[in-house]
Amino acid sequence: MQKKPIIAVLRGGSANEREISLRSGAAVVEGLQQAGYEVLDWPVDGLTDVIALVQQAPRPLLVFNVLHGRGGEDGQLQALLEVLKVPYTGSGLLASALSMDKVVTKRIWQAMGLPTADYYQVTQASLATFDVDAVRYPVMVKPAREGSSIGMFKVDSADNMQSALTQALTFDDHVLVESWIDGAEYTVAILGDQALPMIRLKTPNVFYDYEAKYQANTTEYLCPCGLSAEAEEAIQALALEAFHALGAKTWGRIDVMIDQQGQPWLLELNTVPGMTDHSLVPMAAKQAGLSFDQLVDRLVQLSI
Ligand SMILES: Nc1ncnc2c1ncn2[C@@H]1O[C@H](COP(=O)(O)OP(=O)(O)O)[C@@H](O)[C@H]1O
Ligand SMILES: [Mg+2]
């Protein structure tokens, strides 16, 4: 009998999204086992753990990276694995680093003429001189390098701006003040060179916040997403363009909104999206006819 390839699943990490990553990783471990791989489960607290694990026997054929957020999704892990010469799933270090930072992401998209809402950048240093009265409200204030809607605030007037900025700046040293988009929200999962069926997200909350993502039972996920085939194909093509603009590969998830006038606005690219059995990429894959086990198998095949 042929020996099963060994895949190591990296999960946990030290970012705010640690708990989600532990759950995503547990699902991936199970999926890979079902798909016939020999799996090393690697729950880690940080990158130093990774160095030790990689040097132990048996050495995996591939690291399946399910670390969300800073440390795992932002190029640091990718750089480390390059140095250690261990192949890994997902985007390389440059695309990971670019995509982690929502300001840099938007600069690239804007430079390429891709639609993303206007924004200001505010740093710890510019906070004192930032003119809150020059802003057209409402806006979304968000840390540049967070995820899971952590540290984000909708701000309706100049009165609440300083406080929102100060709070967002506790999560990162630079934040975005982004024009508020009034419209419907969608996400586009990307697998290989293909966009999967889109998902429409509906929440009674002000926006798709942490509670709506992980706790509420009032969030609705529509897949098929309700757009005409033509409209969906146009957004899928836009998402693929946005994905490639950042140099991303293998997989990812583009968040996008469509305003009342039908204009799409790109929000962000996630290069290590959630992978619990309730997550969005598995949901889109299912609509495309791929089970969770088949999805993780595809990700391995695309990466080796
Ligand atoms: N400019 C905006 N206008 C309206 N809602 C927004 C805007 N930016 C983000 N949101 C809402 O906040 C959520 C999280 O924002 P996103 O940029 O995707 O960051 P995260 O990395 O936390 O997912 C989105 O899913 C959307 O519901
Ligand atoms: Mg998002």
Coordinates of C-alpha atoms and ligand atoms in Angstrom, one line a residue:
M1 CA 0.0 0.0 0.0
Q2 CA 1.2 3.5 -0.8
K3 CA 2.1 5.6 2.1
K4 CA -0.2 8.5 2.9
P5 CA 1.2 12.0 2.4
I6 CA 1.8 13.8 5.8
I7 CA 0.1 17.2 6.1
A8 CA 0.6 19.4 9.2
V9 CA -2.3 21.7 10.2
L10 CA -1.2 25.0 11.9
R11 CA -3.9 26.5 14.0
G12 CA -4.3 28.8 17.0
G13 CA -1.6 31.5 16.9
S14 CA -1.4 34.7 19.0
A15 CA -3.8 37.0 17.1
N16 CA -7.2 38.1 18.3
E17 CA -8.7 35.5 16.0
R18 CA -7.0 32.6 17.9
E19 CA -10.2 30.9 19.0
I20 CA -11.7 31.0 15.5
S21 CA -8.4 29.6 14.1
L22 CA -8.4 26.7 16.6
R23 CA -11.9 25.8 15.4
S24 CA -11.1 26.2 11.7
G25 CA -8.0 24.1 12.2
A26 CA -9.9 21.3 14.0
A27 CA -12.3 21.1 11.1
V28 CA -9.4 21.0 8.6
V29 CA -7.7 18.2 10.5
E30 CA -10.8 16.1 10.4
G31 CA -11.4 16.9 6.7
L32 CA -7.9 15.9 5.7
Q33 CA -8.1 12.7 7.7
Q34 CA -11.4 11.9 5.9
A35 CA -9.7 12.7 2.6
G36 CA -7.1 10.1 3.3
Y37 CA -4.1 12.1 4.5
E38 CA -1.9 11.4 7.5
V39 CA -2.4 14.6 9.6
L40 CA -0.2 16.2 12.2
D41 CA -2.3 18.6 14.4
W42 CA -0.1 21.6 15.2
P43 CA -2.0 23.9 17.6
V44 CA 0.5 26.7 18.3
D45 CA 0.8 29.9 20.5
G46 CA 3.1 31.7 18.2
L47 CA 5.7 31.4 15.5
T48 CA 8.5 30.2 17.7
D49 CA 6.5 27.0 18.2
V50 CA 6.5 26.5 14.5
I51 CA 10.3 26.5 14.3
A52 CA 10.4 23.7 16.8
L53 CA 7.6 21.6 15.2
V54 CA 9.0 21.9 11.6
Q55 CA 12.3 20.5 12.8
Q56 CA 10.8 17.4 14.5
A57 CA 10.2 14.1 12.6
P58 CA 8.2 13.3 10.7
R59 CA 8.6 16.3 8.4
P60 CA 5.3 17.1 6.6
L61 CA 5.0 17.3 2.9
L62 CA 3.0 20.5 3.3
V63 CA 1.9 22.8 6.1
F64 CA -1.8 23.6 5.9
N65 CA -2.0 27.1 7.3
V66 CA -5.1 28.0 9.2
L67 CA -3.6 30.8 11.3
H68 CA -5.9 33.8 11.0
G69 CA -4.7 37.4 11.5
R70 CA -1.4 38.8 12.4
G71 CA 1.5 36.4 12.7
G72 CA -0.2 33.8 10.5
E73 CA -2.0 35.6 7.7
D74 CA 0.3 38.6 7.3
G75 CA 3.5 37.2 5.7
Q76 CA 5.5 36.5 8.9
L77 CA 4.7 32.8 8.9
Q78 CA 5.1 32.6 5.1
A79 CA 8.6 34.1 5.4
L80 CA 9.5 31.7 8.2
L81 CA 8.3 28.7 6.2
E82 CA 10.2 29.9 3.1
V83 CA 13.4 30.1 5.2
L84 CA 12.7 26.6 6.6
K85 CA 11.9 25.3 3.1
V86 CA 8.6 23.9 4.0
P87 CA 5.8 24.2 1.4
Y88 CA 2.6 25.8 2.7
T89 CA -1.0 26.4 1.5
G90 CA -2.1 29.8 0.3
S91 CA -0.5 33.1 -0.7
G92 CA 3.2 33.8 -0.4
L93 CA 4.7 36.4 1.9
L94 CA 4.3 39.5 -0.2
A95 CA 0.6 38.9 -1.0
S96 CA -0.1 37.9 2.6
A97 CA 1.5 41.1 3.9
L98 CA -0.2 43.4 1.4
S99 CA -3.6 41.9 2.0
M100 CA -3.3 42.0 5.8
D101 CA -3.1 45.8 5.7
K102 CA -6.4 47.3 4.5
V103 CA -4.8 50.7 3.7
V104 CA -2.1 49.1 1.5
T105 CA -4.7 46.9 -0.1
K106 CA -6.8 49.9 -1.0
R107 CA -3.9 51.8 -2.4
I108 CA -3.1 48.9 -4.8
W109 CA -6.7 48.5 -5.8
Q110 CA -7.1 52.3 -6.4
A111 CA -3.9 52.4 -8.4
M112 CA -5.3 49.7 -10.7
G113 CA -8.6 51.4 -11.1
L114 CA -10.5 48.8 -9.0
P115 CA -13.5 50.2 -7.0
T116 CA -12.9 50.7 -3.3
A117 CA -14.4 53.3 -1.1
D118 CA -12.6 56.6 -0.4
Y119 CA -10.7 56.7 2.9
Y120 CA -8.4 58.6 5.1
Q121 CA -5.5 57.0 7.0
V122 CA -5.1 58.1 10.6
T123 CA -2.0 57.2 12.7
Q124 CA -1.1 57.7 16.4
A125 CA 1.0 60.6 15.2
S126 CA -1.6 62.3 13.0
L127 CA -4.5 61.8 15.5
A128 CA -4.1 65.2 17.1
T129 CA -4.2 67.1 13.8
F130 CA -6.8 65.0 12.0
D131 CA -9.7 67.3 11.1
V132 CA -12.9 65.5 12.1
D133 CA -15.0 68.2 10.7
A134 CA -13.7 67.8 7.2
V135 CA -15.1 64.2 7.1
R136 CA -18.3 63.3 5.2
Y137 CA -20.3 61.1 7.6
P138 CA -21.2 58.4 8.1
V139 CA -17.9 56.5 8.0
M140 CA -16.5 53.2 9.1
V141 CA -13.4 53.4 11.4
K142 CA -11.3 50.3 11.2
P143 CA -7.9 49.1 12.4
A144 CA -5.7 48.5 9.3
R145 CA -4.7 44.9 10.3
E146 CA -7.4 43.3 12.2
G147 CA -10.1 40.8 11.2
S148 CA -13.5 39.5 12.4
S149 CA -14.8 43.1 12.6
I150 CA -12.7 43.7 15.7
G151 CA -12.1 47.3 16.7
M152 CA -14.5 48.7 14.1
F153 CA -17.0 51.5 14.6
K154 CA -19.6 53.2 12.5
V155 CA -19.4 56.9 13.2
D156 CA -22.3 59.2 12.3
S157 CA -21.0 62.6 13.3
A158 CA -17.8 64.5 14.2
D159 CA -18.9 64.3 17.9
N160 CA -18.0 60.6 18.2
M161 CA -15.0 60.6 15.9
Q162 CA -12.1 61.2 18.4
S163 CA -13.3 58.4 20.6
A164 CA -13.8 55.9 17.8
L165 CA -10.3 56.7 16.4
T166 CA -8.7 56.4 19.9
Q167 CA -10.4 53.1 20.4
A168 CA -9.5 51.8 16.9
L169 CA -5.9 52.9 17.5
T170 CA -5.6 50.6 20.5
F171 CA -5.8 47.7 17.9
D172 CA -3.2 49.0 15.5
D173 CA -0.9 51.9 14.9
H174 CA -2.8 53.0 11.8
V175 CA -6.5 53.0 11.1
L176 CA -8.8 53.8 8.2
V177 CA -11.7 56.2 8.1
E178 CA -13.7 54.8 5.2
S179 CA -16.8 56.2 3.5
W180 CA -19.8 54.3 4.7
I181 CA -21.4 52.1 2.0
D182 CA -25.1 51.8 2.1
G183 CA -26.0 48.6 0.5
A184 CA -25.9 44.8 0.3
E185 CA -23.0 42.7 1.4
Y186 CA -21.5 39.7 -0.4
T187 CA -18.4 37.6 -0.2
V188 CA -16.6 35.8 -3.0
A189 CA -14.6 32.7 -2.2
I190 CA -11.7 32.0 -4.6
L191 CA -10.3 28.5 -5.2
G192 CA -7.4 28.2 -7.5
D193 CA -8.2 30.5 -10.5
Q194 CA -11.9 30.3 -10.0
A195 CA -14.5 32.3 -8.1
L196 CA -17.0 30.1 -6.3
P197 CA -20.7 31.0 -6.1
M198 CA -21.2 34.2 -4.2
I199 CA -22.8 34.4 -0.8
R200 CA -25.0 37.3 0.3
L201 CA -24.8 38.2 4.0
K202 CA -27.8 39.7 5.8
T203 CA -27.8 40.9 9.4
P204 CA -30.2 43.0 11.4
N205 CA -27.2 44.6 13.1
V206 CA -25.7 47.9 11.9
F207 CA -23.1 45.9 10.0
Y208 CA -21.7 42.4 9.9
D209 CA -19.9 42.7 13.3
Y210 CA -18.3 40.1 15.5
E211 CA -21.6 39.1 17.0
A212 CA -23.3 38.7 13.6
K213 CA -20.3 36.6 12.4
Y214 CA -19.9 34.2 15.2
Q215 CA -22.8 34.4 17.8
A216 CA -26.0 35.6 16.3
N217 CA -28.7 33.3 14.9
T218 CA -30.2 36.2 13.1
T219 CA -27.5 36.4 10.4
E220 CA -28.7 35.0 7.0
Y221 CA -26.4 33.5 4.4
L222 CA -27.9 33.3 0.9
C223 CA -26.2 31.1 -1.5
P224 CA -27.2 31.3 -4.4
C225 CA -26.9 35.0 -3.6
G226 CA -29.9 36.3 -5.4
L227 CA -28.1 38.4 -8.1
S228 CA -28.8 37.7 -11.8
A229 CA -26.3 35.3 -13.3
E230 CA -24.9 38.2 -15.3
A231 CA -24.4 40.5 -12.3
E232 CA -22.9 37.6 -10.3
E233 CA -20.4 36.9 -13.0
A234 CA -19.3 40.5 -13.2
I235 CA -18.6 40.7 -9.4
Q236 CA -16.8 37.3 -9.6
A237 CA -14.6 38.7 -12.3
L238 CA -14.0 41.8 -10.3
A239 CA -13.1 39.7 -7.2
L240 CA -10.6 37.6 -9.3
E241 CA -9.0 40.8 -10.6
A242 CA -8.7 42.2 -7.1
F243 CA -7.2 38.9 -5.9
H244 CA -4.6 38.8 -8.6
A245 CA -3.8 42.5 -8.2
L246 CA -2.5 41.7 -4.7
G247 CA -0.5 38.7 -6.1
A248 CA -2.6 36.2 -4.1
K249 CA -2.8 32.5 -4.9
T250 CA -4.5 29.2 -4.1
W251 CA -7.4 30.5 -2.2
G252 CA -8.9 33.5 -0.5
R253 CA -12.1 35.4 0.1
I254 CA -13.0 38.9 -1.2
D255 CA -15.5 40.9 0.8
V256 CA -17.5 43.3 -1.3
M257 CA -20.6 45.5 -1.0
I258 CA -23.0 46.7 -3.7
D259 CA -24.5 50.2 -3.0
Q260 CA -28.0 51.4 -3.8
Q261 CA -26.9 52.5 -7.3
G262 CA -25.6 49.0 -8.1
Q263 CA -21.9 50.1 -7.8
P264 CA -19.7 47.4 -6.2
W265 CA -17.1 48.4 -3.7
L266 CA -14.3 46.0 -2.7
L267 CA -13.7 45.9 1.1
E268 CA -10.8 43.4 1.7
L269 CA -9.1 40.2 0.8
N270 CA -8.7 37.4 3.4
T271 CA -5.9 35.1 2.5
V272 CA -6.6 32.6 5.3
P273 CA -10.4 32.6 5.5
G274 CA -12.4 30.8 8.2
M275 CA -12.7 27.1 7.7
T276 CA -15.1 25.9 10.4
D277 CA -17.9 23.8 9.0
H278 CA -20.1 26.9 9.3
S279 CA -17.6 29.2 7.5
L280 CA -18.2 31.0 4.2
V281 CA -15.6 29.3 1.9
P282 CA -16.9 25.8 2.8
M283 CA -20.5 27.1 2.2
A284 CA -19.6 28.4 -1.3
A285 CA -17.7 25.3 -2.1
K286 CA -20.7 23.2 -1.2
Q287 CA -22.8 25.3 -3.6
A288 CA -20.2 24.4 -6.2
G289 CA -20.6 20.7 -5.4
L290 CA -17.5 20.3 -3.2
S291 CA -17.9 18.8 0.2
F292 CA -15.7 20.1 3.0
D293 CA -13.3 17.1 2.6
Q294 CA -13.1 17.6 -1.1
L295 CA -12.4 21.3 -0.5
V296 CA -9.4 20.6 1.8
D297 CA -8.2 18.0 -0.6
R298 CA -8.3 20.5 -3.5
L299 CA -6.4 23.0 -1.4
V300 CA -3.7 20.4 -0.8
Q301 CA -3.5 19.5 -4.4
L302 CA -3.3 23.1 -5.5
S303 CA -0.4 23.7 -3.0
I304 CA 1.9 20.8 -3.7
Ligands
LIG1 N1 -17.1 51.1 4.3 C1 -18.0 50.3 4.8 N2 -19.4 50.6 4.8 C2 -20.3 49.9 5.4 N3 -20.0 48.7 6.0 C3 -18.7 48.3 6.1 C4 -17.7 49.1 5.5 N4 -16.5 48.5 5.7 C5 -16.8 47.4 6.4 N5 -18.1 47.3 6.6 C6 -18.8 46.2 7.4 O1 -17.9 45.7 8.4 C7 -17.6 44.3 8.1 C8 -16.1 44.0 8.4 O2 -15.3 44.8 7.5 P1 -14.1 44.2 6.7 O3 -13.5 45.4 6.0 O4 -14.5 43.1 5.9 O5 -13.1 43.8 7.9 P2 -12.8 42.4 8.7 O6 -11.4 42.1 8.3 O7 -13.0 42.7 10.1 O8 -13.8 41.4 8.1 C9 -18.0 44.1 6.7 O9 -18.3 42.7 6.6 C10 -19.2 45.0 6.5 O10 -20.3 44.5 7.1
MG2 MG -14.3 41.0 6.2

